[in-house]
mmCIF file of C-alpha atoms and ligand atoms in Angstrom:
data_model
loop_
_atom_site.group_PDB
_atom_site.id
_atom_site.type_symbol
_atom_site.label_atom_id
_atom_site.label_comp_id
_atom_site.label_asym_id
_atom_site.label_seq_id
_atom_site.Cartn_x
_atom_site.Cartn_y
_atom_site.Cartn_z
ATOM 1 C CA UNK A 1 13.727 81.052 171.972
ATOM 2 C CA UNK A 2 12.747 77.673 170.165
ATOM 3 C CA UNK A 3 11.535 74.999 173.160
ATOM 4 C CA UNK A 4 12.528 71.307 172.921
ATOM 5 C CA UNK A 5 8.287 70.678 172.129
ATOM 6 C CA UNK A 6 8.253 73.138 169.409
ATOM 7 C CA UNK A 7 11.559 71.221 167.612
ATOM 8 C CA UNK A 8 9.782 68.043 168.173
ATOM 9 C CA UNK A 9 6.212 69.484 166.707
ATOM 10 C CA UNK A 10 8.365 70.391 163.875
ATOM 11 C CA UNK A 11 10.231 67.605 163.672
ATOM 12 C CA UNK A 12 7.330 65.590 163.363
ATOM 13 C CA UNK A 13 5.209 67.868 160.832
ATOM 14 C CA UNK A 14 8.812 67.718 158.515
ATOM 15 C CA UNK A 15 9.004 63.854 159.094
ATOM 16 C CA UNK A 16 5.087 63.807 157.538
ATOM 17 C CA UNK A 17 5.695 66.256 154.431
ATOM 18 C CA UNK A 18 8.579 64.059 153.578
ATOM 19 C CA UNK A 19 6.979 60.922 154.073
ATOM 20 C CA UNK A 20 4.102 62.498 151.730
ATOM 21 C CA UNK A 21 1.374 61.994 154.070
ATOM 22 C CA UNK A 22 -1.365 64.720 154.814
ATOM 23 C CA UNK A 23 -1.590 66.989 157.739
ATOM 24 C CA UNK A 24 -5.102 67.388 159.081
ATOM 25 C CA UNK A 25 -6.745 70.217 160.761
ATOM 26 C CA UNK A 26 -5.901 69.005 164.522
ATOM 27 C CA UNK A 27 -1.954 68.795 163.555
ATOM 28 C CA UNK A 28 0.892 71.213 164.902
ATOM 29 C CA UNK A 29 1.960 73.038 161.759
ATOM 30 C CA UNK A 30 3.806 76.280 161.293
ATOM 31 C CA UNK A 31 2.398 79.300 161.318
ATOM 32 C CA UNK A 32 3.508 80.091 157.606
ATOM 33 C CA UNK A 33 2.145 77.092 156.342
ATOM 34 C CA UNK A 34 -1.225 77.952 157.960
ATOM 35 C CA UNK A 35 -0.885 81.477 156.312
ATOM 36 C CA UNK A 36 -0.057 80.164 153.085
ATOM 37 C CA UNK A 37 -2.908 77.655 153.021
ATOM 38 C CA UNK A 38 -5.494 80.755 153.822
ATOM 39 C CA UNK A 39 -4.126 82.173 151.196
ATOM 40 C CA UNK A 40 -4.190 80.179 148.557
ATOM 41 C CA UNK A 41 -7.572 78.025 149.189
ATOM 42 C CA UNK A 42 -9.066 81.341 150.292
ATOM 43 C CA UNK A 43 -8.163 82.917 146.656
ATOM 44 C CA UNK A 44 -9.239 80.061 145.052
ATOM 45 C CA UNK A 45 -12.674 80.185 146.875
ATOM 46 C CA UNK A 46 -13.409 83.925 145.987
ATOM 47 C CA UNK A 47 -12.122 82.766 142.019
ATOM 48 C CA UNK A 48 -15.406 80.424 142.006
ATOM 49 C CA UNK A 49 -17.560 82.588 143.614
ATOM 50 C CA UNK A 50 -16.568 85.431 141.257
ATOM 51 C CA UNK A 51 -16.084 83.535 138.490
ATOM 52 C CA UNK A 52 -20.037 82.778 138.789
ATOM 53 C CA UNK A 53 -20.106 86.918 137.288
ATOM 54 C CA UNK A 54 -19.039 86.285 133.181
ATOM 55 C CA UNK A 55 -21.122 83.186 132.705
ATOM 56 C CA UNK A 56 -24.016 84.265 135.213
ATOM 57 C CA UNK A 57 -24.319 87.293 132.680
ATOM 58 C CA UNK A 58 -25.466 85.074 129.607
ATOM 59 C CA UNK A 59 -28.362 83.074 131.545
ATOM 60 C CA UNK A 60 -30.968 85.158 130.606
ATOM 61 C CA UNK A 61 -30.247 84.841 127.449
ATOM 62 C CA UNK A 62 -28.946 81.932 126.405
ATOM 63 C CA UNK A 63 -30.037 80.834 123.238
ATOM 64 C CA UNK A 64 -32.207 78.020 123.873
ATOM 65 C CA UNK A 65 -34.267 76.096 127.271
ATOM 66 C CA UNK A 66 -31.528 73.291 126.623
ATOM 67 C CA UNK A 67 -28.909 75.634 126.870
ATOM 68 C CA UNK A 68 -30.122 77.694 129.780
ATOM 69 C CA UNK A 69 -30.702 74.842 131.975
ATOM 70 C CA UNK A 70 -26.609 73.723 131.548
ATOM 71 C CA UNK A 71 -25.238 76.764 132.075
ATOM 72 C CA UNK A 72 -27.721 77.155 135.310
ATOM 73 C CA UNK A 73 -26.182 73.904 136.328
ATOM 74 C CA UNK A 74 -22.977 74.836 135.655
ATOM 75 C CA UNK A 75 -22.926 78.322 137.412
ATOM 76 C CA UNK A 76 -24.711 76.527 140.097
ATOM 77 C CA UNK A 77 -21.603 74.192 140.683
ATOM 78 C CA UNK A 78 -18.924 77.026 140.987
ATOM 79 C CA UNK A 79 -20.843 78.296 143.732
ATOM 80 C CA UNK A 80 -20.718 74.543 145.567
ATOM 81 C CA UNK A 81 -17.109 74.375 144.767
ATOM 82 C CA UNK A 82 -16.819 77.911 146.438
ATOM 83 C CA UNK A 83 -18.625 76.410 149.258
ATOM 84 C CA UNK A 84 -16.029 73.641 149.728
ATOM 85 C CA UNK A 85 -13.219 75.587 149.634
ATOM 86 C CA UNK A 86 -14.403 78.049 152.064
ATOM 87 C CA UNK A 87 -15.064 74.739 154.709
ATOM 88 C CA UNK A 88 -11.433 73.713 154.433
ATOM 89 C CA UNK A 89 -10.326 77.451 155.205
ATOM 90 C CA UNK A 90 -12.905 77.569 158.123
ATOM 91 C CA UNK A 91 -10.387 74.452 159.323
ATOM 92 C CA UNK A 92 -7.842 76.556 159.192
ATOM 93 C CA UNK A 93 -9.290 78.770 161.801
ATOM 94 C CA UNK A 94 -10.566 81.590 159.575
ATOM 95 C CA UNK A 95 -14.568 82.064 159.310
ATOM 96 C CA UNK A 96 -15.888 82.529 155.635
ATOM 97 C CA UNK A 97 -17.502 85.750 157.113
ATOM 98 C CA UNK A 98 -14.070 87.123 157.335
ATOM 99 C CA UNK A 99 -12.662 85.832 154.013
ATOM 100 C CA UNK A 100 -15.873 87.486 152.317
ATOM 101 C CA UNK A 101 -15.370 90.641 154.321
ATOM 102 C CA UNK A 102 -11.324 90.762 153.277
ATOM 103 C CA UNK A 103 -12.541 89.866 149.056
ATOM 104 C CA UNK A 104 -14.306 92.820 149.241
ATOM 105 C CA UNK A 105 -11.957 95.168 151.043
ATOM 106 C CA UNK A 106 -9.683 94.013 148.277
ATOM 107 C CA UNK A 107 -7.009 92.720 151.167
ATOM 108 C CA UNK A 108 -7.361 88.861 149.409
ATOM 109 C CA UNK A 109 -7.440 88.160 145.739
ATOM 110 C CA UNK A 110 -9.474 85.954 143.278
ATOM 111 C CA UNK A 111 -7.978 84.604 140.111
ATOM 112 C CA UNK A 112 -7.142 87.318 137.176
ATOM 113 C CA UNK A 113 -8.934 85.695 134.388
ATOM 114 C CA UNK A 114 -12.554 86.829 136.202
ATOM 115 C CA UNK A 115 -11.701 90.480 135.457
ATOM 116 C CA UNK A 116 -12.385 90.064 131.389
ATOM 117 C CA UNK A 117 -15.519 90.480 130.081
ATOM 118 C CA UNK A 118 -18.206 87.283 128.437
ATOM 119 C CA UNK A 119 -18.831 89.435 125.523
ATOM 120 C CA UNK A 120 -21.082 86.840 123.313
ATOM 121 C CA UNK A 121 -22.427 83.605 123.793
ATOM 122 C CA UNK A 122 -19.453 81.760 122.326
ATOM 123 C CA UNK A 123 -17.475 82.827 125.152
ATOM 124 C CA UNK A 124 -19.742 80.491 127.460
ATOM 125 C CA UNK A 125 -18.125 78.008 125.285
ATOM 126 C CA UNK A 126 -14.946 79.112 125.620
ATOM 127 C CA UNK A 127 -14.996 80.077 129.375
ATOM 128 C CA UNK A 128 -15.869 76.353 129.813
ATOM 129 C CA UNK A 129 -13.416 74.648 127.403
ATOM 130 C CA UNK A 130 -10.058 77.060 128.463
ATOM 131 C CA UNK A 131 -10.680 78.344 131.861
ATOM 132 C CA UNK A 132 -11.865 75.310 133.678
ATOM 133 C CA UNK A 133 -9.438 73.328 130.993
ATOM 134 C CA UNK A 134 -6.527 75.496 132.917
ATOM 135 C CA UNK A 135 -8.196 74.708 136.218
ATOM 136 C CA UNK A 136 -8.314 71.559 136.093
ATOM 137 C CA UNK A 137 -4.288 71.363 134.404
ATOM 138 C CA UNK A 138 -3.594 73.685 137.594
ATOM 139 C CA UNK A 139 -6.201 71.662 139.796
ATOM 140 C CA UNK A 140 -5.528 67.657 139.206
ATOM 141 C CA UNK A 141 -2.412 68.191 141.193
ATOM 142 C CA UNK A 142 -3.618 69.957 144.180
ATOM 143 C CA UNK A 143 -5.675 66.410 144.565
ATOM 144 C CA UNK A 144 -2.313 65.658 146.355
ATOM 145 C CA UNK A 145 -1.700 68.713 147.939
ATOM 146 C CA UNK A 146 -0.084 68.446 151.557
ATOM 147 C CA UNK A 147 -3.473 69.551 153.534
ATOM 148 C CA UNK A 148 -6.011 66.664 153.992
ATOM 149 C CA UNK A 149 -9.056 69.110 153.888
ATOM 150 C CA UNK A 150 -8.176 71.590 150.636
ATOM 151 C CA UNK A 151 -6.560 67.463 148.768
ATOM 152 C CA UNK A 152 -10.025 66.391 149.273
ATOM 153 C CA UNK A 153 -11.845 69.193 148.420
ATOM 154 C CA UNK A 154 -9.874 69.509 145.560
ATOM 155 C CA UNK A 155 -10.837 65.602 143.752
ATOM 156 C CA UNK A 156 -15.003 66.132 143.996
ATOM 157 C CA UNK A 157 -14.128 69.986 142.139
ATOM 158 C CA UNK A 158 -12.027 68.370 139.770
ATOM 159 C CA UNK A 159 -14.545 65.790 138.103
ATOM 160 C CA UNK A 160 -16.682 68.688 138.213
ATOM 161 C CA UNK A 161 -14.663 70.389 136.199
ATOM 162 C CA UNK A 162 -13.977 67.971 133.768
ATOM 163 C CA UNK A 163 -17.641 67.908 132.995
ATOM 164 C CA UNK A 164 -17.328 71.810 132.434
ATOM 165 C CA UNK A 165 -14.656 71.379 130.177
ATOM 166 C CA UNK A 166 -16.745 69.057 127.942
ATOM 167 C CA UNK A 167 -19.290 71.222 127.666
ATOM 168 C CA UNK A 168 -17.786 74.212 126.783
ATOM 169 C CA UNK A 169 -16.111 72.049 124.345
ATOM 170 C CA UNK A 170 -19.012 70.826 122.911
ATOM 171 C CA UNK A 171 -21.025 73.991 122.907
ATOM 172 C CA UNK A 172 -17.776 75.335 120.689
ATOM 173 C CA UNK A 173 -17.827 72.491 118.431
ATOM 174 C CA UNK A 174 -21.661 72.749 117.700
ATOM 175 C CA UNK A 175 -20.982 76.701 116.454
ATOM 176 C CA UNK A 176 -18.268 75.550 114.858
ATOM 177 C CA UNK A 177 -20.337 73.206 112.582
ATOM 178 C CA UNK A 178 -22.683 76.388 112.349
ATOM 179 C CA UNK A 179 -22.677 79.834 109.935
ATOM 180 C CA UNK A 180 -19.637 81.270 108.882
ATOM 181 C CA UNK A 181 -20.536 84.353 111.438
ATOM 182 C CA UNK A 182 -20.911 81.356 114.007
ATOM 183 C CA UNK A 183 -17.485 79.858 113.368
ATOM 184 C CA UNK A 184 -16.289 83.832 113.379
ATOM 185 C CA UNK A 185 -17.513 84.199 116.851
ATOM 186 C CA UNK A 186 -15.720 81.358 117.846
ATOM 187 C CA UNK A 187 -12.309 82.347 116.603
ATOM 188 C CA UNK A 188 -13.118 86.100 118.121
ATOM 189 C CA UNK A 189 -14.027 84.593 121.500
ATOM 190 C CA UNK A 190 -10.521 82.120 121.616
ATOM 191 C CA UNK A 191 -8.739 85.036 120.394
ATOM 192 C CA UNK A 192 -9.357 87.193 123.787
ATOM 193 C CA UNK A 193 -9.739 84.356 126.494
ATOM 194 C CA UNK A 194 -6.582 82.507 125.404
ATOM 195 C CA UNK A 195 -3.741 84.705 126.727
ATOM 196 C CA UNK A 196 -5.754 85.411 130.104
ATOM 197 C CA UNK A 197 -6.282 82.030 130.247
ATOM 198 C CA UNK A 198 -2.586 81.304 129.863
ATOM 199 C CA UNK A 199 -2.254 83.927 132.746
ATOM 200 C CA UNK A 200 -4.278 82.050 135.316
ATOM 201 C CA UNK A 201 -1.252 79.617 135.745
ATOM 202 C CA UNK A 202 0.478 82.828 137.801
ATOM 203 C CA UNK A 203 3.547 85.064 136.920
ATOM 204 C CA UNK A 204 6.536 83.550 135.161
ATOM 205 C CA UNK A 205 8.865 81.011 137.542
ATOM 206 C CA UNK A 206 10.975 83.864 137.766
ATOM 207 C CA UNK A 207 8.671 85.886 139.323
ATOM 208 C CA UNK A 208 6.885 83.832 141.721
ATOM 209 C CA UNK A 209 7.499 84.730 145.317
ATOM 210 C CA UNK A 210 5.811 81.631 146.498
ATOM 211 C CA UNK A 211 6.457 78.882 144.056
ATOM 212 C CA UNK A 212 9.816 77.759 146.097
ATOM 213 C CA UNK A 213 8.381 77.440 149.349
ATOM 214 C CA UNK A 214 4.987 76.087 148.893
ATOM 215 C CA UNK A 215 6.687 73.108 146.707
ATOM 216 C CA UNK A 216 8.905 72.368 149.723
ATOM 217 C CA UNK A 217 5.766 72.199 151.909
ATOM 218 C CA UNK A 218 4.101 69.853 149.266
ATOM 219 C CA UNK A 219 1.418 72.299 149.253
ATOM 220 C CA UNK A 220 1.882 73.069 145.183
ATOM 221 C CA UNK A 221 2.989 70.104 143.389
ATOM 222 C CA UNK A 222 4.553 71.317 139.894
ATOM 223 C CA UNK A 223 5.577 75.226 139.376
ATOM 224 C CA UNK A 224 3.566 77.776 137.627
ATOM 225 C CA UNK A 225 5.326 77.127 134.062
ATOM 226 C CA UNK A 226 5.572 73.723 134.033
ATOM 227 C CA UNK A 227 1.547 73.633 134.395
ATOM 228 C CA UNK A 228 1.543 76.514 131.856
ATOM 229 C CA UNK A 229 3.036 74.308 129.443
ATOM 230 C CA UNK A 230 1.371 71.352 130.519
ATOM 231 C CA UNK A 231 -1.884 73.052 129.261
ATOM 232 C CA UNK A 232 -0.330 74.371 126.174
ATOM 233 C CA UNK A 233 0.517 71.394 124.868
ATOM 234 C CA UNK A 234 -3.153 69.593 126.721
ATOM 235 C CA UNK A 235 -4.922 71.727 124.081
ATOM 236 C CA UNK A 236 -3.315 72.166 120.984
ATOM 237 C CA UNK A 237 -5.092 69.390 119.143
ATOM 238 C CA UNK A 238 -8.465 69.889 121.219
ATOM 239 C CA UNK A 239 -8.096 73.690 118.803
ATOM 240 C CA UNK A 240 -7.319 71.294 115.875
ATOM 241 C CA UNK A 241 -9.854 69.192 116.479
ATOM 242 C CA UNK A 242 -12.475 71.864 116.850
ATOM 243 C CA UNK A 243 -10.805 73.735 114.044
ATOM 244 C CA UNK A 244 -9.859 77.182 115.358
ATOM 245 C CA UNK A 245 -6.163 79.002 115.718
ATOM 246 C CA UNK A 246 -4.553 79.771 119.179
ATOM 247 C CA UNK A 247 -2.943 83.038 119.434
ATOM 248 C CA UNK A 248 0.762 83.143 120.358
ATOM 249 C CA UNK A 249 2.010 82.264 123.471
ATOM 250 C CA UNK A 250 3.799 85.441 123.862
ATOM 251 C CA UNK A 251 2.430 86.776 127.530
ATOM 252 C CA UNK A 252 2.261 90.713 128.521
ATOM 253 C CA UNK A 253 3.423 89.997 132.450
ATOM 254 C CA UNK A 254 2.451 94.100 132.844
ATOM 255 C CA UNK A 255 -0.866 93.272 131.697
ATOM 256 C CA UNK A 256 -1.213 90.631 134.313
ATOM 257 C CA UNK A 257 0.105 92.685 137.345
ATOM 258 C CA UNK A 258 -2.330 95.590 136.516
ATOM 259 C CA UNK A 259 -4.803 93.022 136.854
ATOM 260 C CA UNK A 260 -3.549 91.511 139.735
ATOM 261 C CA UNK A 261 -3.463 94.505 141.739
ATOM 262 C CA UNK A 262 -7.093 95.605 140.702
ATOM 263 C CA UNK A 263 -6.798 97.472 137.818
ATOM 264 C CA UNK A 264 -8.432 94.614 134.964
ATOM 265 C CA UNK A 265 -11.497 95.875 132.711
ATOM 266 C CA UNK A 266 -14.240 94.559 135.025
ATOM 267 C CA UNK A 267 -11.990 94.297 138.237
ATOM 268 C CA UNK A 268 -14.057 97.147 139.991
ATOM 269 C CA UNK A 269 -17.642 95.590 138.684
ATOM 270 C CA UNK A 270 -16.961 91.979 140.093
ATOM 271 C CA UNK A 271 -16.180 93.599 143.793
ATOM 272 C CA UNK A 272 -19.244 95.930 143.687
ATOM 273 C CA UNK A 273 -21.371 93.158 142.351
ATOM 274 C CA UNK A 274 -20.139 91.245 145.174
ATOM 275 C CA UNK A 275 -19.941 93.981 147.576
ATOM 276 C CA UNK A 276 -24.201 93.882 146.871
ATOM 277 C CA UNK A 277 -25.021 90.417 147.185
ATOM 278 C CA UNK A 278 -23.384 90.431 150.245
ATOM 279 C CA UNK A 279 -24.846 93.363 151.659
ATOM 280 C CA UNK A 280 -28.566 92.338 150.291
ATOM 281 C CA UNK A 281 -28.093 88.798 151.817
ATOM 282 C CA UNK A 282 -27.637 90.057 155.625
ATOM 283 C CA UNK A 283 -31.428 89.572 156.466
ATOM 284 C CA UNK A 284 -31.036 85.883 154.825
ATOM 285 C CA UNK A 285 -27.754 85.249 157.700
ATOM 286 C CA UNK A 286 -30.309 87.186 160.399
ATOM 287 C CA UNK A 287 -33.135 84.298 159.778
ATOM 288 C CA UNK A 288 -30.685 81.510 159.704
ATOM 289 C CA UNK A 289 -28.897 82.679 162.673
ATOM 290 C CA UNK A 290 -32.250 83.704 164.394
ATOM 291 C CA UNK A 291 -33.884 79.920 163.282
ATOM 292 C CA UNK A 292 -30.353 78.032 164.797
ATOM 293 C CA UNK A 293 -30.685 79.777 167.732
ATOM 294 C CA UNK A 294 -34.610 79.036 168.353
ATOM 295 C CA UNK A 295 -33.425 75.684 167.582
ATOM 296 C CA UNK A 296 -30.765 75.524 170.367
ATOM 297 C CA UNK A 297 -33.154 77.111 172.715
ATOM 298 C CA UNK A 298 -35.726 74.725 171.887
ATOM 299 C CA UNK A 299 -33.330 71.924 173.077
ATOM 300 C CA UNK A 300 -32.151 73.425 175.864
ATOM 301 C CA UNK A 301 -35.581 73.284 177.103
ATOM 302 C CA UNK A 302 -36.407 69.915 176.127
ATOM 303 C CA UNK A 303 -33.314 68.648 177.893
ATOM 304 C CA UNK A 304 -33.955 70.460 181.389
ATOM 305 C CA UNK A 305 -37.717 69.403 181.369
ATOM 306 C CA UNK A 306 -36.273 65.707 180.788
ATOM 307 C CA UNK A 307 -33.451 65.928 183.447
ATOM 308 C CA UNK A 308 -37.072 67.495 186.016
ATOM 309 C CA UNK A 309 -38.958 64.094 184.201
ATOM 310 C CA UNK A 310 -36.373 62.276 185.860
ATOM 311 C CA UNK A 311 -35.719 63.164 189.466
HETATM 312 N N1 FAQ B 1 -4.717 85.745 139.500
HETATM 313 O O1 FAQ B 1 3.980 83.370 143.927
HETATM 314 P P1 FAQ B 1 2.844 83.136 142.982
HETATM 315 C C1 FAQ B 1 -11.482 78.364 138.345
HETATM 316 C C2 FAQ B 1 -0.764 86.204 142.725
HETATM 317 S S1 FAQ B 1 -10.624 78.467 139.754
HETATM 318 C C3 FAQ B 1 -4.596 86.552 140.575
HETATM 319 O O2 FAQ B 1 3.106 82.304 141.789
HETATM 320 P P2 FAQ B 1 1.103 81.125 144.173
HETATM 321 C C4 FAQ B 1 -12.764 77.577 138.304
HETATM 322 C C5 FAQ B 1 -0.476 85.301 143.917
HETATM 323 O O3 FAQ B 1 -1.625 85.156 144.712
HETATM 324 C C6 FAQ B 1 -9.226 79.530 139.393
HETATM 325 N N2 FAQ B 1 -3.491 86.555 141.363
HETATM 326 O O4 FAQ B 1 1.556 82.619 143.810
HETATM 327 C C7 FAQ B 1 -13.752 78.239 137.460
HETATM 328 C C8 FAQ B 1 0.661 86.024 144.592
HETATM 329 O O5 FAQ B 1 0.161 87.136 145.335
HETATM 330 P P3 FAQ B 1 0.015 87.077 146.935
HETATM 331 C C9 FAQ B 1 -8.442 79.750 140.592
HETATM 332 C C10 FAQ B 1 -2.513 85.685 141.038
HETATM 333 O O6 FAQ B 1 -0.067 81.214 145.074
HETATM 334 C C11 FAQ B 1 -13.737 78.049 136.095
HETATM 335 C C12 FAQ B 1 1.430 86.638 143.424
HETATM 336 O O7 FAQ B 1 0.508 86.699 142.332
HETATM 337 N N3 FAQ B 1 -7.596 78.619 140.840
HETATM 338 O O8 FAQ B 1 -11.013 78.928 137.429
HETATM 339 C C13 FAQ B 1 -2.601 84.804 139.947
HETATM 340 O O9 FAQ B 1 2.252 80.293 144.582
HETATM 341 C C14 FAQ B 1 -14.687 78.687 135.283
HETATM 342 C C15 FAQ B 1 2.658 85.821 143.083
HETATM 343 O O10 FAQ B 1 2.282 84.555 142.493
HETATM 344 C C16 FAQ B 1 -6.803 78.556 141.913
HETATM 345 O O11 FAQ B 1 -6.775 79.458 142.744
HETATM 346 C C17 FAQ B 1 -3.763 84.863 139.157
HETATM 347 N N4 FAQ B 1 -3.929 84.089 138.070
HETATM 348 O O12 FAQ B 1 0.605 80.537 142.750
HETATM 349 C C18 FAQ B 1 -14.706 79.061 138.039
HETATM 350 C C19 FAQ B 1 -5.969 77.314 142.044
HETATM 351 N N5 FAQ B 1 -1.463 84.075 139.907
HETATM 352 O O13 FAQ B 1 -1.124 86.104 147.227
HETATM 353 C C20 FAQ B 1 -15.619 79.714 137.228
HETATM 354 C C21 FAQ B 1 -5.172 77.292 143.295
HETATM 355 C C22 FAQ B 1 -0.696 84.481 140.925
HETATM 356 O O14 FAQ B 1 1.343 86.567 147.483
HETATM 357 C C23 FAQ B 1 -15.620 79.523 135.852
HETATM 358 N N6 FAQ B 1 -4.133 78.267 143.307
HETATM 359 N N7 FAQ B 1 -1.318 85.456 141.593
HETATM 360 O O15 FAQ B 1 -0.330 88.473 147.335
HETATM 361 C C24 FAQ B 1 -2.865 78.073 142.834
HETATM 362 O O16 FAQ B 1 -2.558 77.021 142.303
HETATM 363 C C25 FAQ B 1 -1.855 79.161 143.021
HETATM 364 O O17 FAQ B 1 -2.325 80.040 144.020
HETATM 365 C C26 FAQ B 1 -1.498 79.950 141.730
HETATM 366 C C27 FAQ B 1 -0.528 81.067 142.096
HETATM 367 C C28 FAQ B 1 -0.858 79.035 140.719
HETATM 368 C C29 FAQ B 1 -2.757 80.592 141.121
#
């Protein structure tokens, strides 16, 4: 039975989506909202922090120090934007210990597009000018999303991003001014990354089980194919410009539920890369836990033999 508190509580959280203001961490909200949030920051937490794998791959060999030391940078940013999008789920009353621990036993998801392969150098280029291009169509948005926490998280990612996008661009249009086989790779690379890319937007309208109700919680802003389109039309002349041809826009929806559900070219490689980072990294969480503690202890101490000081 509904109480007369819990119709006010949601009374009140209705009368602040519809006014367009945030909610914050200490507000009443319901339960599904809460879930969906998890969700949906969570997932887009693990996408950074797995989408570190392609790119990582190339650092060792990128093709010169000038290079190297931007895609360092740049790898070394997904894992900070990881970082703040694991803080606002920890608001949410979920520890990133458990979100890590549910990525790996598969029971949350990361974005499809980290399941293909960075097959040659040009795809750093690519990865950078399409992928975080689409994140940042999908991501400018979410600056207004309903939740205070994942809104603000979302604007310091963003300009990040931008700068990403920029450089992939750039890295493109420097092979593109290059050989022949240099201008090749380029075309080869767009030609794979441009349909997943498409694909990171989520299924088709029709298909989206959560489009409808996370718009009426002002949680997503626009649906999946409006921002698909959006992007389609952001980066036509960017391909002009750099002088390469987009595939069609024709999308294989089977494709992207096999990947979905686990079944992508690298899907099982990302996890058990993962999986062993995590698992090497438990005597690095012993120390710090071990260090906070001696820390707290230390205090402890320092506060009883002032409170004897005093007396
Ligand atoms: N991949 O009902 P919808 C980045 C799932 S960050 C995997 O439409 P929703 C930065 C969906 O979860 C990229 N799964 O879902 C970077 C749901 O399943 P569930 C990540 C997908 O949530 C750049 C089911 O399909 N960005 O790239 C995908 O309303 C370069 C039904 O779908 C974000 O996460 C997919 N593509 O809309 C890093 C942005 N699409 O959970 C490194 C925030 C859908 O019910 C290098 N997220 N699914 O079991 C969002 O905007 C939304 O969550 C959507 C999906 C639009 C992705």
């Amino acid at each position: 039975m509904t109480s007369a508190v819990d119709t006010d509580l949601q009374a009140g959280f209705d009368a602040t989506i519809a006014a367009g203001d945030r909610i914050e961490p200490r507000d009443w909200m319901p339960e599904g909202y809460r879930r969906t949030l998890v969700r949906q920051i969570a997932q887009h937490a693990h996408s950074e922090i797995i989408g570190m794998q392609p790119e990582g791959n190339w650092i060792t060999r990128a093709p010169s120090l000038r290079r190297k030391a931007i895609l360092l940078a740049k790898v070394q940013d997904e894992a900070g934007h990881g970082l703040y999008l694991y803080s606002a789920c920890e608001t949410l009353g979920v520890s990133r210990e458990d979100l890590t621990r549910q990525l790996i036993a598969g029971a949350q998801k990361y974005s499809s597009i980290f399941n293909y392969p960075a097959l040659s150098y040009a795809d750093v280029g690519t990865i950078g000018w399409l992928v975080d291009g689409a994140a940042i169509c999908n991501q400018v948005p979410l600056c207004r999303t309903s939740y205070g926490p994942y809104g603000r998280s979302m604007i310091r990612i963003c300009k990040e991003e931008s700068f990403h996008q920029r450089q992939g661009f750039e890295l493109l249009a420097t092979m593109m001014r290059g050989t022949d086989e240099q201008r090749a790779m380029v075309q080869e690379s767009v030609d794979r990354f441009w349909k997943p890319a498409l694909m990171m937007f989520g299924p088709p309208d029709s298909q989206s089980s959560n489009t409808e109700q996370s718009m009426a919680w002002g949680i997503k802003r626009h649906t999946n194919d409006e921002l698909r389109e959006r992007f389609i039309e952001m980066t036509a002349p960017q391909a002009a410009a750099l002088g390469v041809t987009l595939p069609d826009n024709d999308l294989d929806w089977d494709e992207f539920w096999t990947v979905v559900k686990g079944g992508g070219p690298c899907s099982a490689q990302r996890i058990a890369h993962r999986k062993r980072a995590y698992d090497d990294g438990a005597w690095v969480r012993e120390a710090a836990m071990a260090f906070a503690q001696s820390e707290v202890d230390g205090l402890a101490q320092r506060v009883s033999r002032d409170q004897e000081a005093d007396r």
